[in-house]
Coordinates of C-alpha atoms and ligand atoms in Angstrom, one line a residue:
X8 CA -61.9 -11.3 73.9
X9 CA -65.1 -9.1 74.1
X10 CA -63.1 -6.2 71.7
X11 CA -62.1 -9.4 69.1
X12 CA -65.4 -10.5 69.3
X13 CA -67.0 -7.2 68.0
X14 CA -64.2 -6.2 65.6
X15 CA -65.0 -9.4 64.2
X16 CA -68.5 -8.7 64.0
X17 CA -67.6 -5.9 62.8
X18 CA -65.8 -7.2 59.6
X19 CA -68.9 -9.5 59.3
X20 CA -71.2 -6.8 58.4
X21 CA -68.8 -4.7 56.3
X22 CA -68.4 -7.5 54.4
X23 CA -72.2 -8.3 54.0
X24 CA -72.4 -3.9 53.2
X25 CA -69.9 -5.1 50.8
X26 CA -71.7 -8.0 48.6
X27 CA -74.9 -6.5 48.9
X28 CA -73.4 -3.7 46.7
X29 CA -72.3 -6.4 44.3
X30 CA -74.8 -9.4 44.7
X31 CA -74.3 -10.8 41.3
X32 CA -72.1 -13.8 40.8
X33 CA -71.7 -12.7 37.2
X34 CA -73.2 -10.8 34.3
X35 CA -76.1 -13.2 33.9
X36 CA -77.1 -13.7 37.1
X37 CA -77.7 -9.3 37.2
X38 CA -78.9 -9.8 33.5
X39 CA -81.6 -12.3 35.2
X40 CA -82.8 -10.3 38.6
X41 CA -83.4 -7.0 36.2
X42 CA -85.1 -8.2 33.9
X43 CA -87.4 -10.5 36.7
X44 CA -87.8 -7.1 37.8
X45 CA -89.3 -5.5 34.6
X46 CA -91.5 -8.3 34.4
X47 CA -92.9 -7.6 37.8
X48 CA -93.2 -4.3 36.3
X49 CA -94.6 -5.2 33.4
X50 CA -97.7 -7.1 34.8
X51 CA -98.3 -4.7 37.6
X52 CA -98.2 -1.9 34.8
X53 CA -100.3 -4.2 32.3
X54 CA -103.0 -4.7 35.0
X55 CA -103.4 -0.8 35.4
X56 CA -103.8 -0.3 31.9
X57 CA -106.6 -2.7 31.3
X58 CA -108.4 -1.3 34.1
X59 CA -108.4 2.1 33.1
X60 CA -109.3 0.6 29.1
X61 CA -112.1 -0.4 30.5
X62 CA -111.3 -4.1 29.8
X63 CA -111.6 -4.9 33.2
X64 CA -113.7 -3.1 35.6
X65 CA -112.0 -0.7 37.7
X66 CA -110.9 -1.7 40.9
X67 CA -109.6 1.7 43.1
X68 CA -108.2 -1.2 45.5
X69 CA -106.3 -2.9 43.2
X70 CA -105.4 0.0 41.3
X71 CA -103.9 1.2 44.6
X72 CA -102.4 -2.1 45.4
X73 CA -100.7 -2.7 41.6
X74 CA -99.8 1.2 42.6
X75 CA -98.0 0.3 45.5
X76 CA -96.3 -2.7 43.8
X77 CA -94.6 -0.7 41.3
X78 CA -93.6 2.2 43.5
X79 CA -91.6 -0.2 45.4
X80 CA -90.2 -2.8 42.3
X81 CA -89.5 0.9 40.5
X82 CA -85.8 1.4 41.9
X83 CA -84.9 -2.5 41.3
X84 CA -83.7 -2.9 38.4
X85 CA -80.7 0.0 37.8
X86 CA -78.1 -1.8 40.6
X87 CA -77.8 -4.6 37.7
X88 CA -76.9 -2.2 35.1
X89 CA -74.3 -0.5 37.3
X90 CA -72.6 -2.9 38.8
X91 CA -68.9 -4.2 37.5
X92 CA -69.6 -7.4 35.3
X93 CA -73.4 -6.9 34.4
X94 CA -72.5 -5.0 31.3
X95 CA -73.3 -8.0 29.1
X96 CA -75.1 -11.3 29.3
X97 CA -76.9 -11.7 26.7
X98 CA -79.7 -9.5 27.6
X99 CA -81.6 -6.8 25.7
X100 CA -79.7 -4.0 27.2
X101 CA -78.1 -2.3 24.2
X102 CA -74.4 -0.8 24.6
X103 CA -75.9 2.9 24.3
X104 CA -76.7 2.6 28.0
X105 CA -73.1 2.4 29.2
X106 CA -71.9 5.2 26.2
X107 CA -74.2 8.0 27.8
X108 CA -74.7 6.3 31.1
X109 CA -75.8 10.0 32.8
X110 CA -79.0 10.1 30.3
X111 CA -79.8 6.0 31.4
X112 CA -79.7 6.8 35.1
X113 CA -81.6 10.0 34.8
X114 CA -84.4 8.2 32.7
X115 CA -84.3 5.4 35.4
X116 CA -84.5 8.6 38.3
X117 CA -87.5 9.7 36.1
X118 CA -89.7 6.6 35.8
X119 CA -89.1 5.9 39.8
X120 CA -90.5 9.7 40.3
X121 CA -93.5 8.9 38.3
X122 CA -94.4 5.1 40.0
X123 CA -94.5 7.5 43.3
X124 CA -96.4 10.3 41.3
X125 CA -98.8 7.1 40.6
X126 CA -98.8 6.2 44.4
X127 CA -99.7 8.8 45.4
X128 CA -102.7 9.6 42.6
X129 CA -104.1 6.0 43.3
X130 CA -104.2 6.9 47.2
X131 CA -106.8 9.3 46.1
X132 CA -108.9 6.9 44.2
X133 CA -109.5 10.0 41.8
X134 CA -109.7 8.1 38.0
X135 CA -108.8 11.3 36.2
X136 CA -106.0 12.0 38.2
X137 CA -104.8 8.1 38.3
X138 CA -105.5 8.0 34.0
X139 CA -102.9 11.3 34.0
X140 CA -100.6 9.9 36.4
X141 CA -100.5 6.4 34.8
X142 CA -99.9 8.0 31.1
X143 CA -97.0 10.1 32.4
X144 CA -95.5 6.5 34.0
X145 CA -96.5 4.4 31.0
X146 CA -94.5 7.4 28.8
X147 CA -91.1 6.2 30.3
X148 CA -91.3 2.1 29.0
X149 CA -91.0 3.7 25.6
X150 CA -88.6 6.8 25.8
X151 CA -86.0 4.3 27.3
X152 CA -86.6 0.7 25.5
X153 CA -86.6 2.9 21.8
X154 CA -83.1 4.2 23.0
X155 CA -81.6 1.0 24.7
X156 CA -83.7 -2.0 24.8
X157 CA -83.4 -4.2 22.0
X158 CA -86.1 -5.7 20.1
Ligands
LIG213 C1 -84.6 3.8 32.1 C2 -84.8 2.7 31.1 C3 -86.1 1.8 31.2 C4 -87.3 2.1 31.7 C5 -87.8 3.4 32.2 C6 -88.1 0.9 31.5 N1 -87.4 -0.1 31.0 FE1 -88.0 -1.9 30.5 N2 -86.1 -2.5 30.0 C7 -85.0 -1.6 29.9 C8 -83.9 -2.4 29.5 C9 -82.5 -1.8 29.3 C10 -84.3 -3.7 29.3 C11 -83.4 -4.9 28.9 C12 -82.8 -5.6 30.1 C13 -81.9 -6.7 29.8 O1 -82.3 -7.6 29.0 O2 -80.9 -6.8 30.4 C14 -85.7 -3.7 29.6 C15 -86.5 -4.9 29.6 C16 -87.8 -4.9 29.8 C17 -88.6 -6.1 29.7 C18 -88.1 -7.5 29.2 C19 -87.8 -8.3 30.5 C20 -87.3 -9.7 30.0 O3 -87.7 -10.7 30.7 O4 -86.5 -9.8 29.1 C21 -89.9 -5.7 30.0 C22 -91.2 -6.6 30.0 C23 -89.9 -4.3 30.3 N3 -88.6 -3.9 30.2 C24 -91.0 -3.6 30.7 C25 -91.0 -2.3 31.0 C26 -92.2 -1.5 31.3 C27 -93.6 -2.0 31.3 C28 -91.7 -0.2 31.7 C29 -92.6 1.0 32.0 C30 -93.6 0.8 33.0 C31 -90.3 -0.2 31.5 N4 -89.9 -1.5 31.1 C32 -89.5 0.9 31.8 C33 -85.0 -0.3 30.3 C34 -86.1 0.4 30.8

């Protein structure tokens, strides 16, 4: 009873292994959780960029904490480009992506190098070092989105 009991628990949690991999019920719902991650990414980044525009004063804390924010959103978003069914949608992704899927992934690699990088700068709550960490990171929205983001 106690070995059916645990093989059963067993299948339980290879099963869960299992959906986790694949949590999208179909190509919408991935199309919808990546691009709710870019916009967390996209208001964290945004919030950055005014600061060190000097349209709102700088905030080292906040930097750090927007910093932090985008470190960890950063690896979201490429599961729902990868996984069986998310291919389409009726997102912006363009087709290019899943012709030369290598060059996607290592842009996507890339970018989540640099939100560290930009961790890691904003720890030291050195502004030349966060404005040259934060124009490297900012660099990688538009080297991917010209390539395979629509308008
Ligand atoms: C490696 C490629 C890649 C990188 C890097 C990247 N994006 Fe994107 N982004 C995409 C793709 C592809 C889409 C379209 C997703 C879709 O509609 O399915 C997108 C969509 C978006 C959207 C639209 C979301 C929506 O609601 O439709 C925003 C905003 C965005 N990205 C912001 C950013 C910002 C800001 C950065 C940089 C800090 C960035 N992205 C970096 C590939 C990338």
């Amino acid at each position: 009873m106690k070995k059916l009991l645990c093989t059963a628990l067993l299948a339980t949690l290879a099963s869960a292994a299992v959906s986790a991999a694949t949590a999208f019920t179909d190509a919408k719902d991935a199309v919808d959780y990546r691009q709710s991650a870019f916009t967390l990414i996209r208001h964290n980044t945004g919030d950055i960029g005014e600061m060190l525009q000097g349209k709102v004063p700088f905030d080292a804390k906040r930097v750090q904490q927007r910093a932090d924010a985008l470190a960890a959103v950063a690896p979201l978003p490429w599961p729902a480009f990868s996984t069986p069914g998310t291919q389409a949608g009726g997102g912006e992704a363009k087709a290019e992506i899943w012709a030369d899927f290598k060059d996607f992934t290592a842009k996507a690699d890339k970018f989540q190098l640099d939100a560290k990088a930009l961790q890691t700068a904003a720890q030291s709550g050195d502004q030349a070092k966060i404005k040259a960490a934060f124009a490297t990171f900012r660099g990688n929205c538009k080297a991917c989105h010209d390539k395979y983001k629509a308008d």
